[in-house]
mmCIF file of N, CA and C in Angstrom:
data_model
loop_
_atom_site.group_PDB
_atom_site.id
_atom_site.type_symbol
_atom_site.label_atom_id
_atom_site.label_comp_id
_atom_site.label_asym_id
_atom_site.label_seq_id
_atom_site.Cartn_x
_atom_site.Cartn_y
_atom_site.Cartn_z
ATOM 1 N N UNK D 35 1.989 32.927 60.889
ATOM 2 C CA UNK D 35 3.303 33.346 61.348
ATOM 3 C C UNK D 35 3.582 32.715 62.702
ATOM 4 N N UNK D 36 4.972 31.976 62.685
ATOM 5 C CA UNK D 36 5.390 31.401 64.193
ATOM 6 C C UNK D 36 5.143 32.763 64.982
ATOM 7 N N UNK D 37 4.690 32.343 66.453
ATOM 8 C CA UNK D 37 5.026 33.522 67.547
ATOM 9 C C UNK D 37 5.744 32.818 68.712
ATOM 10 N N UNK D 38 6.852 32.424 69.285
ATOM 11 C CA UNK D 38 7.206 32.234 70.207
ATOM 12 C C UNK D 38 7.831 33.177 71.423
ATOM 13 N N UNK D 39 6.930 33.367 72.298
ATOM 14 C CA UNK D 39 7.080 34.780 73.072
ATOM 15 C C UNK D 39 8.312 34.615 74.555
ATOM 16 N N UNK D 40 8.912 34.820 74.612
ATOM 17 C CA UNK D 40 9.456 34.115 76.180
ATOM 18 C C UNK D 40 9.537 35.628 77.613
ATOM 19 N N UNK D 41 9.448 34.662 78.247
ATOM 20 C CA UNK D 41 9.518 35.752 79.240
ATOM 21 C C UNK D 41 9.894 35.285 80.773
ATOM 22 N N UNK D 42 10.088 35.815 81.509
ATOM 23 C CA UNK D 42 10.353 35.603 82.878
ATOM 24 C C UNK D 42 12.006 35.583 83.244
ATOM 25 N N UNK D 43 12.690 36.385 82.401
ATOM 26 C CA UNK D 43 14.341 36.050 82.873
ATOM 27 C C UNK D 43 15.060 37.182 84.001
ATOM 28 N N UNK D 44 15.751 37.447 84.127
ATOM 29 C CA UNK D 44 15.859 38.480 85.053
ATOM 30 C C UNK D 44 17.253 37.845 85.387
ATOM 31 N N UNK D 45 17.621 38.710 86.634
ATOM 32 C CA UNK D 45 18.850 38.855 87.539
ATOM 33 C C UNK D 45 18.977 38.060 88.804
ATOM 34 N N UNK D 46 19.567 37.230 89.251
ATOM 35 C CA UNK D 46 19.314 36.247 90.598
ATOM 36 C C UNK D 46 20.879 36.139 90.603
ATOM 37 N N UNK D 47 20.893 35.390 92.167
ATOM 38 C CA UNK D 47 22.607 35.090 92.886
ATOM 39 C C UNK D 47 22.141 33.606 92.402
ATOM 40 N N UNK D 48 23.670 33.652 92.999
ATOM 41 C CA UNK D 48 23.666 31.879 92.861
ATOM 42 C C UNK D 48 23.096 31.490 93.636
ATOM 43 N N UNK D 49 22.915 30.278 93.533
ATOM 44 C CA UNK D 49 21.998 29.554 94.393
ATOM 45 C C UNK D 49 20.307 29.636 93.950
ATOM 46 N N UNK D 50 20.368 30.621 93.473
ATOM 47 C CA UNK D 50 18.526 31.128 93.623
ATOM 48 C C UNK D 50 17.910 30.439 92.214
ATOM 49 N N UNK D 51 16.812 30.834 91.991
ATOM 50 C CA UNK D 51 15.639 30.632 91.067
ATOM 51 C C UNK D 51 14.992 31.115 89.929
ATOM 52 N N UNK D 52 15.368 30.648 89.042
ATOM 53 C CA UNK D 52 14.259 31.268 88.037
ATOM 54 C C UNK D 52 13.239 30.588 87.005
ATOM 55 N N UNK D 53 12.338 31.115 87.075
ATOM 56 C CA UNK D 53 11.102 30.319 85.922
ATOM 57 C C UNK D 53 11.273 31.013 84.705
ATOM 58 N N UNK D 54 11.372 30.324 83.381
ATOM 59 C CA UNK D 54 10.856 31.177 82.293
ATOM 60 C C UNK D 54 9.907 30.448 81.905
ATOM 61 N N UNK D 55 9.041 31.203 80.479
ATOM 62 C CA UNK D 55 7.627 30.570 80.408
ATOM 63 C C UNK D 55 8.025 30.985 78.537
ATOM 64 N N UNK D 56 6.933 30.250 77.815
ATOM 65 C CA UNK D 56 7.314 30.665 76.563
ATOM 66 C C UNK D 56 5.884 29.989 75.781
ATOM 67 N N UNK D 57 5.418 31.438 75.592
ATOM 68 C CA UNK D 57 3.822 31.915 75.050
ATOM 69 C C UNK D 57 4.273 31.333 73.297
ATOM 70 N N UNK D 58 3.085 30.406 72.837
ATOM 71 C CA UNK D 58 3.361 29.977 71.397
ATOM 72 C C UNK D 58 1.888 30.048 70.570
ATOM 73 N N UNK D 59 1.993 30.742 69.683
ATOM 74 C CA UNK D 59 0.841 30.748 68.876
ATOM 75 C C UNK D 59 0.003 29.229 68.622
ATOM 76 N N UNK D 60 0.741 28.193 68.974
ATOM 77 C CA UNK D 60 -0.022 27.205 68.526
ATOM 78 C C UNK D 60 1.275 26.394 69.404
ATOM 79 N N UNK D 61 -0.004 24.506 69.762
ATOM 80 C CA UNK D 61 0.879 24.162 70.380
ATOM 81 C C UNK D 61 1.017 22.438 69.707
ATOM 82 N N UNK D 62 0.002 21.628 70.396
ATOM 83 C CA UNK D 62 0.016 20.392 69.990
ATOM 84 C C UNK D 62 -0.489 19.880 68.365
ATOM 85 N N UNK D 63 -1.292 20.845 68.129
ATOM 86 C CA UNK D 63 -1.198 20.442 66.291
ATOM 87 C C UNK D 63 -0.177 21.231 65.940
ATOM 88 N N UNK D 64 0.740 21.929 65.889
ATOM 89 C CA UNK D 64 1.523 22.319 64.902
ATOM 90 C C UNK D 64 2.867 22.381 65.453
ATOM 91 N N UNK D 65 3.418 21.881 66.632
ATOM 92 C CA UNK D 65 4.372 21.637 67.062
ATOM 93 C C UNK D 65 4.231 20.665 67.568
ATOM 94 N N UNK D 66 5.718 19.133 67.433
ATOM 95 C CA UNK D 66 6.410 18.095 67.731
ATOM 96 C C UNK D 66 6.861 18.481 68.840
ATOM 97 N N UNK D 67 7.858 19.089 69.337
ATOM 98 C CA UNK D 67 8.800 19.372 70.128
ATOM 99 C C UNK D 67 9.201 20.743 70.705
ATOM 100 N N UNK D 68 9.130 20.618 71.769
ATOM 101 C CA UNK D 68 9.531 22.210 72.383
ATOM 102 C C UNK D 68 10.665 22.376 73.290
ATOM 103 N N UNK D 69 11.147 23.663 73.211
ATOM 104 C CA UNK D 69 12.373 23.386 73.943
ATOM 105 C C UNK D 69 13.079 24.730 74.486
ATOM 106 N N UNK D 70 14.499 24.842 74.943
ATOM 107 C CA UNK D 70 15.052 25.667 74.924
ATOM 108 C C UNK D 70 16.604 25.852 75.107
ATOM 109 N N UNK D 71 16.656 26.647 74.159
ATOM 110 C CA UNK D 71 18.629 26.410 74.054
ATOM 111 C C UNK D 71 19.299 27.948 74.800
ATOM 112 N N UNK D 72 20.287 28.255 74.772
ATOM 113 C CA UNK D 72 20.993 29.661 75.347
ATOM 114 C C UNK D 72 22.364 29.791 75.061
ATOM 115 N N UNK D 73 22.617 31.130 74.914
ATOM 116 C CA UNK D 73 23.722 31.388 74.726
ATOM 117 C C UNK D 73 24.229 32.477 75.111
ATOM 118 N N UNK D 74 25.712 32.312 76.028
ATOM 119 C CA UNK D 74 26.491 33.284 75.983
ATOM 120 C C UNK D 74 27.074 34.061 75.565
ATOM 121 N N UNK D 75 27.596 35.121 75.663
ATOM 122 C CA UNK D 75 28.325 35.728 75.247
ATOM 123 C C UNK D 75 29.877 35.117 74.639
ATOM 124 N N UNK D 76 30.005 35.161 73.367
ATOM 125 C CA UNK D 76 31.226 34.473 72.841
ATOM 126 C C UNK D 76 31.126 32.875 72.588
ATOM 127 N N UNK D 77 30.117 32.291 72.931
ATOM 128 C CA UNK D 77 29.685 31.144 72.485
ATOM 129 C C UNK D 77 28.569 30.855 72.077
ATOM 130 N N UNK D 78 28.620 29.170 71.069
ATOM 131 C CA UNK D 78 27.583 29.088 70.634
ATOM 132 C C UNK D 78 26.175 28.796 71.351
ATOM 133 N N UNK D 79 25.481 28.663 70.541
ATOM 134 C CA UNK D 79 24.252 27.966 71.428
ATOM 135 C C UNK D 79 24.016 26.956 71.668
ATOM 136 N N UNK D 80 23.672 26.377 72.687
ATOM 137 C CA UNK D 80 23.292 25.318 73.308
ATOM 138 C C UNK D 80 22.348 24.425 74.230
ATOM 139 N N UNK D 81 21.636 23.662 74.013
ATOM 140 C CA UNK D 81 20.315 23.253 73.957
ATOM 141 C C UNK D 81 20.703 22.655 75.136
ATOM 142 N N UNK D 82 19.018 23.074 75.926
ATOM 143 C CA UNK D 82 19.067 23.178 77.556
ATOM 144 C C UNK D 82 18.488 21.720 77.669
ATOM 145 N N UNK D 83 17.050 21.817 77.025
ATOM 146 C CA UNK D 83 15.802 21.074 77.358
ATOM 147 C C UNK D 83 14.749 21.051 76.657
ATOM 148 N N UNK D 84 14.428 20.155 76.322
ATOM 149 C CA UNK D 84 13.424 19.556 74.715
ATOM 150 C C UNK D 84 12.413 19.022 75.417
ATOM 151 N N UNK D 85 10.996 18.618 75.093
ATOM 152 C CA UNK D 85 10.296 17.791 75.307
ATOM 153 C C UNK D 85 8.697 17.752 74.406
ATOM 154 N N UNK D 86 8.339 16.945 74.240
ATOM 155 C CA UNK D 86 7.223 16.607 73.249
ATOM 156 C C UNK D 86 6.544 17.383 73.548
ATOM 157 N N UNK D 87 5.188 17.506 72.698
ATOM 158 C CA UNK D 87 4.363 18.202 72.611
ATOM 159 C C UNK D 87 3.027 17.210 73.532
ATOM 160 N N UNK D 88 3.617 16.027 73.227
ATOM 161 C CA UNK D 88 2.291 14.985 73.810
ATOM 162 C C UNK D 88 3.011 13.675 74.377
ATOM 163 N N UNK D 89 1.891 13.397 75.365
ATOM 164 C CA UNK D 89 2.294 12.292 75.926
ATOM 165 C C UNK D 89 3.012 11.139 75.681
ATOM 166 N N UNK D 90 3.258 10.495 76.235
ATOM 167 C CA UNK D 90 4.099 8.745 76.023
ATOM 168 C C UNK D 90 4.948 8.637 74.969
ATOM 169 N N UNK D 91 5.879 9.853 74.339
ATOM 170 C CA UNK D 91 6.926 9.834 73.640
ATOM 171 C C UNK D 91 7.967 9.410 74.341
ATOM 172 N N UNK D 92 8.230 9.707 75.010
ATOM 173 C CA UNK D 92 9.455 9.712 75.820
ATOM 174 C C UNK D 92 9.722 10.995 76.475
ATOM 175 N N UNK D 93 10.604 11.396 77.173
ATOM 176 C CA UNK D 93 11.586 12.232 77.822
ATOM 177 C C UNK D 93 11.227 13.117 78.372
ATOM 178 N N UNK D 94 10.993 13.942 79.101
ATOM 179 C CA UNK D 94 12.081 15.141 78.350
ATOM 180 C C UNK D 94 13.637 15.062 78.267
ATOM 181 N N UNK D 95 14.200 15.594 77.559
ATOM 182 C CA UNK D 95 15.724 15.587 77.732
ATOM 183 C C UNK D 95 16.376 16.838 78.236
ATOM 184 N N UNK D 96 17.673 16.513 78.898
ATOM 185 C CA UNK D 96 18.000 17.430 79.483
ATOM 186 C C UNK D 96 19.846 17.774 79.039
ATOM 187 N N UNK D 97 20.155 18.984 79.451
ATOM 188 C CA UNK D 97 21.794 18.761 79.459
ATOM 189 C C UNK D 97 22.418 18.197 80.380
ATOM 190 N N UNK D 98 23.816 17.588 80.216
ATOM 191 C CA UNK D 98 24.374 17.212 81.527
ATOM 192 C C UNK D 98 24.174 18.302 82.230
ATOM 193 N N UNK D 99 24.959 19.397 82.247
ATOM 194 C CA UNK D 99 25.122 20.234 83.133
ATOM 195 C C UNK D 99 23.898 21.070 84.059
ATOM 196 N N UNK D 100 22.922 21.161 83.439
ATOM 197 C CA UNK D 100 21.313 21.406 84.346
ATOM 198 C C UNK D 100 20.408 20.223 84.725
ATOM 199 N N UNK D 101 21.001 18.910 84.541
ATOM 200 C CA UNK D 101 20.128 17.766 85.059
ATOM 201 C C UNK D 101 20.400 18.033 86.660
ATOM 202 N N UNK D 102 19.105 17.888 87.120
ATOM 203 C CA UNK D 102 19.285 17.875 88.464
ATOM 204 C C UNK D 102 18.149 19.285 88.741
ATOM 205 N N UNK D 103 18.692 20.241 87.812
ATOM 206 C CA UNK D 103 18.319 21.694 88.460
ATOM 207 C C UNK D 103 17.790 22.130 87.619
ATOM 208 N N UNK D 104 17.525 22.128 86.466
ATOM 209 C CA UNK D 104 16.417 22.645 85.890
ATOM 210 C C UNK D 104 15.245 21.780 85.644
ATOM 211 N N UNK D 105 14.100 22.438 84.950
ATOM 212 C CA UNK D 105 12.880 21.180 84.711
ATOM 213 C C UNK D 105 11.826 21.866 83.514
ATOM 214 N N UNK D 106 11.743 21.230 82.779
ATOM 215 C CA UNK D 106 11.097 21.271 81.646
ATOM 216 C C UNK D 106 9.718 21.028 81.770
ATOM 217 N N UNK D 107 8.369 21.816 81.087
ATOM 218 C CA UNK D 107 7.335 21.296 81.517
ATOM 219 C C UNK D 107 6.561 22.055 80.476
ATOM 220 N N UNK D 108 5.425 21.450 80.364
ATOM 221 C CA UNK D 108 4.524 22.544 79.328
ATOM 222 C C UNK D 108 2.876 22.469 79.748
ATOM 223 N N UNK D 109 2.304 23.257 79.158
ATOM 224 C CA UNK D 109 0.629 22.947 79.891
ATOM 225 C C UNK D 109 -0.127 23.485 78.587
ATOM 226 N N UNK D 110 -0.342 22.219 77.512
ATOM 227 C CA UNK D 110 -1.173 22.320 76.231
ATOM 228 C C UNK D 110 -2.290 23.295 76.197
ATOM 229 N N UNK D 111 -2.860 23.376 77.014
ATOM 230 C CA UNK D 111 -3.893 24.596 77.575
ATOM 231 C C UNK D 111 -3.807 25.813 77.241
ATOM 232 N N UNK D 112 -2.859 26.013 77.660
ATOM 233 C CA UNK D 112 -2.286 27.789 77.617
ATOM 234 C C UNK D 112 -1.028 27.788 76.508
ATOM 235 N N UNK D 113 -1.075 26.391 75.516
ATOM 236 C CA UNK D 113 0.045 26.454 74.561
ATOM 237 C C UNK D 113 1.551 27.566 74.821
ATOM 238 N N UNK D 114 1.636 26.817 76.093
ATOM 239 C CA UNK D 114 3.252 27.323 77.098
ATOM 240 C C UNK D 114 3.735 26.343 77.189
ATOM 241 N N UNK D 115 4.972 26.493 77.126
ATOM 242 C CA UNK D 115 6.435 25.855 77.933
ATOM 243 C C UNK D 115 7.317 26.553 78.525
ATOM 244 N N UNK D 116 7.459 25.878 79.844
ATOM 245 C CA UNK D 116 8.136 26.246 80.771
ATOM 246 C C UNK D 116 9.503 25.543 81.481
ATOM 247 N N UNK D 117 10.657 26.646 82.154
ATOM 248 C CA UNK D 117 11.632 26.052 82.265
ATOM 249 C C UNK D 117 11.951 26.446 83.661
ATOM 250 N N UNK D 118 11.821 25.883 84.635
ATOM 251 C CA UNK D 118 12.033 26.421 86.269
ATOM 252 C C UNK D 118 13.302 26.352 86.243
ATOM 253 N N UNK D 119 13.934 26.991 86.861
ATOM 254 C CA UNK D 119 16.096 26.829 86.715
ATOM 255 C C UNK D 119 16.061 27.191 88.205
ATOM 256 N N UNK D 120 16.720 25.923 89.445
ATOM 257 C CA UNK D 120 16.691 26.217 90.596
ATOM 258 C C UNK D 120 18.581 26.243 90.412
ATOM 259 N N UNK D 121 19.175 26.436 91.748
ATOM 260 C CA UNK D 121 20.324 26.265 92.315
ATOM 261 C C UNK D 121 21.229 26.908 90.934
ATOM 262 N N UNK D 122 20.894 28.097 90.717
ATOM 263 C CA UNK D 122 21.609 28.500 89.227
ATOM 264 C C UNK D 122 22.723 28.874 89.899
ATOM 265 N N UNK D 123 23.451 29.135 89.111
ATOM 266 C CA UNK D 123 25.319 28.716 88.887
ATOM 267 C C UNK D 123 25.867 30.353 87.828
ATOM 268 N N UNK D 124 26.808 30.698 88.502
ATOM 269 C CA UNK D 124 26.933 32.021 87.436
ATOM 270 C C UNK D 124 27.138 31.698 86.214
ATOM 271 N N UNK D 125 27.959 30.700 85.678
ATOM 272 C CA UNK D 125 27.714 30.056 84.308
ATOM 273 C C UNK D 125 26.581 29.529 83.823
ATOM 274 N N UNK D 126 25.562 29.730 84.247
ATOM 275 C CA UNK D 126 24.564 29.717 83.203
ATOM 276 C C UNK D 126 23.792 30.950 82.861
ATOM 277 N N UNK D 127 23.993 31.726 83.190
ATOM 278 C CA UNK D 127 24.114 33.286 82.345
ATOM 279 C C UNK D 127 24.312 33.382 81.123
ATOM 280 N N UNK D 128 23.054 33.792 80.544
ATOM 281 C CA UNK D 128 23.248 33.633 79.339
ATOM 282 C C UNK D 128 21.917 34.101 78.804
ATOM 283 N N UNK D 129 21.721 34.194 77.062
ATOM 284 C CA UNK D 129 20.457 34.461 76.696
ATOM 285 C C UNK D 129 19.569 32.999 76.625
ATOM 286 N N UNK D 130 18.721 33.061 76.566
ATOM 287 C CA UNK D 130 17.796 31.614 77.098
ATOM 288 C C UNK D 130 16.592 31.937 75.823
ATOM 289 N N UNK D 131 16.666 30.965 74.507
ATOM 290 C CA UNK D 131 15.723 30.726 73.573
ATOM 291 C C UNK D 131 14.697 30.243 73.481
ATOM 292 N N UNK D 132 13.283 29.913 73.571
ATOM 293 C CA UNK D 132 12.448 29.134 73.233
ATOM 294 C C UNK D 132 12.457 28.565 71.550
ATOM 295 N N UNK D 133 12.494 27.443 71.786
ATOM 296 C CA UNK D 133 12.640 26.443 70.360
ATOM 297 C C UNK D 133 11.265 25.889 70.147
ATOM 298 N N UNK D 134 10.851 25.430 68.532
ATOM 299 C CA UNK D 134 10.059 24.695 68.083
ATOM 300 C C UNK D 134 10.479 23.862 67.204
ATOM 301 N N UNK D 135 9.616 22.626 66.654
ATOM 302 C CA UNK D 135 10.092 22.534 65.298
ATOM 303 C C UNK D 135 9.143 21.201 65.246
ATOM 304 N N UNK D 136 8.663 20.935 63.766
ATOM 305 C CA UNK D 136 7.221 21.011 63.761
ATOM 306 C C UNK D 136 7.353 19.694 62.702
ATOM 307 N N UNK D 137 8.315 18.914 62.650
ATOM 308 C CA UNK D 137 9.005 17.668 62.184
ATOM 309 C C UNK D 137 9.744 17.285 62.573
ATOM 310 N N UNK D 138 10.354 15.971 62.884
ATOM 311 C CA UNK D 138 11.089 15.004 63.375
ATOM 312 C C UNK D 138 10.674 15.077 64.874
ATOM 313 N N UNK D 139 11.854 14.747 65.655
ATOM 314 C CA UNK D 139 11.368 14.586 67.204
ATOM 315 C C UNK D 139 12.187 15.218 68.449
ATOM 316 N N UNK D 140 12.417 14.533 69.655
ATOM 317 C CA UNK D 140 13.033 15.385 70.406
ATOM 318 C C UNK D 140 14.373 14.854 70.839
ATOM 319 N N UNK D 141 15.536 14.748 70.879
ATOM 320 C CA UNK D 141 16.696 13.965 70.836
ATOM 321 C C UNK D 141 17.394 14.517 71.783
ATOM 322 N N UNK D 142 18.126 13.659 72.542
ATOM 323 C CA UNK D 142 19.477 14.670 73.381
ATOM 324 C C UNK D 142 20.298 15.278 72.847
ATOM 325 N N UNK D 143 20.453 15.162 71.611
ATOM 326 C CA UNK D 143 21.541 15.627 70.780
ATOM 327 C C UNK D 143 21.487 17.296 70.912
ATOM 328 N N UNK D 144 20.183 17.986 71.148
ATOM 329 C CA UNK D 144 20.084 19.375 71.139
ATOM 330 C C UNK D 144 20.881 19.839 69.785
ATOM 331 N N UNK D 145 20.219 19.513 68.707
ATOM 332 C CA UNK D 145 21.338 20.217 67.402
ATOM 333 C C UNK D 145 20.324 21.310 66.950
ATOM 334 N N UNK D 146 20.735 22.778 67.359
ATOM 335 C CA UNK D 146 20.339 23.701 67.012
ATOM 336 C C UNK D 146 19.474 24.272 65.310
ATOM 337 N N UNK D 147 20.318 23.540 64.815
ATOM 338 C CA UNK D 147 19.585 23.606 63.330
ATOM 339 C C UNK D 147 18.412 22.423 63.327
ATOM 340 N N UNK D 148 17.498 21.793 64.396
ATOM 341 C CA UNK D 148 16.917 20.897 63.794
ATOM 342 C C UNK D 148 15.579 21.603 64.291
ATOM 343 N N UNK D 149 15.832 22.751 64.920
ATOM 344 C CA UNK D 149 14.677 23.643 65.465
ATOM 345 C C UNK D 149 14.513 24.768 64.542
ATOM 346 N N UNK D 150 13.228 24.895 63.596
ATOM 347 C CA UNK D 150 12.907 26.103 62.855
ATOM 348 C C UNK D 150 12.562 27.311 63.285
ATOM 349 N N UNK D 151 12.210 27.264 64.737
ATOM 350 C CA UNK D 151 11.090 28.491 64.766
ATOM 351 C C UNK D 151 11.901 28.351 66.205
ATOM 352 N N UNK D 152 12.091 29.901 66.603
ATOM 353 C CA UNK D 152 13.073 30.536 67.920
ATOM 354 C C UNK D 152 12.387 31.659 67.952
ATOM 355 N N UNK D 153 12.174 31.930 69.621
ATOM 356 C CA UNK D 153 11.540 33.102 70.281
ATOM 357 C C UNK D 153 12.915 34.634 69.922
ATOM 358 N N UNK D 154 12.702 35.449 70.906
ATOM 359 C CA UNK D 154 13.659 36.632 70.588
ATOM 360 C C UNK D 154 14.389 36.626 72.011
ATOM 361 N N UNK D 155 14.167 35.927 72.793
ATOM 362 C CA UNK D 155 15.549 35.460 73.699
ATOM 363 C C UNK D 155 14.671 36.019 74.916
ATOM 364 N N UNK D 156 15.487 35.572 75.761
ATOM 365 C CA UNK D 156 15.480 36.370 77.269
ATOM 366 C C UNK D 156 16.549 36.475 78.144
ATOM 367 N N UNK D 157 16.634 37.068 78.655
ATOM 368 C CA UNK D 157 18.285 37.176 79.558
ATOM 369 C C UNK D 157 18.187 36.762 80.919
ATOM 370 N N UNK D 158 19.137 35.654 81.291
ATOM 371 C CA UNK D 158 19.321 35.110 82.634
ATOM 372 C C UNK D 158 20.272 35.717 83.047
ATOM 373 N N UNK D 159 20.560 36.197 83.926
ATOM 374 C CA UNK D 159 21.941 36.614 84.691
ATOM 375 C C UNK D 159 21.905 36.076 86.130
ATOM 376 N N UNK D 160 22.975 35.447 85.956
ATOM 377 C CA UNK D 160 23.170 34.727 88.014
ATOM 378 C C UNK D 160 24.549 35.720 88.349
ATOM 379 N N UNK D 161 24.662 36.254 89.334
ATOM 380 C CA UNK D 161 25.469 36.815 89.909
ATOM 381 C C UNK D 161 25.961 35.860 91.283
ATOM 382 N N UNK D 162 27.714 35.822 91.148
ATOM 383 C CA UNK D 162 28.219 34.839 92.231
ATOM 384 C C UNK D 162 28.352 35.503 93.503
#
């Protein structure tokens, strides 16, 4: 059974900081790509930040709108991925997903259906 666990979201102003982390039953054999998408209230979801499971693929990829300020990272070890979110913005409030998906690869495209396996969310809230 997938387990993708996430955690670390909480309440911050603008400007400030947050880490999330996202606990996975399994990491480099059975997951390609890891990631994380979010969504607001009244909209769809939308993919933050992807990145391989292993080295010298390429990327990570990012959205326009969090390049700069967020950062994608993972540590095969502790089969985690992690998403530091500095200089947050009240629009990015939102629920925040951990993604897998365990074929094909990692694309900027962020197309939500190409990820099988999704954590049970976590909630960011930036207050302006």
């Amino acid at each position: 059974q997938v387990q993708l666990v996430e955690s670390g979201g909480g309440s911050v102003q603008a400007g400030g900081s947050l880490s999330l982390a996202c606990s996975t039953d399994a990491l480099t054999y059975k997951y390609n790509c890891l990631g994380w998408f979010r969504q607001a209230p009244g909209n769809l979801r939308e993919g933050v930040a992807t990145i391989y499971t292993s080295d010298g693929l390429g990327g990570p990829w990012y959205a326009d709108d969090v390049k700069g300020r967020f950062t994608i990272s993972r540590d095969n070890a502790k089969n985690t991925v992690y998403l530091q979110m500095n200089s947050l913005k009240f629009e990015d409030s939102a629920t925040y997903y951990c993604v897998a998906r365990a074929g094909g690869g990692c694309f900027s495209e962020f197309r939500a259906s190409d990820f099988a396996y999704w954590g049970q969310g976590t909630q960011v809230t930036v207050s302006s």
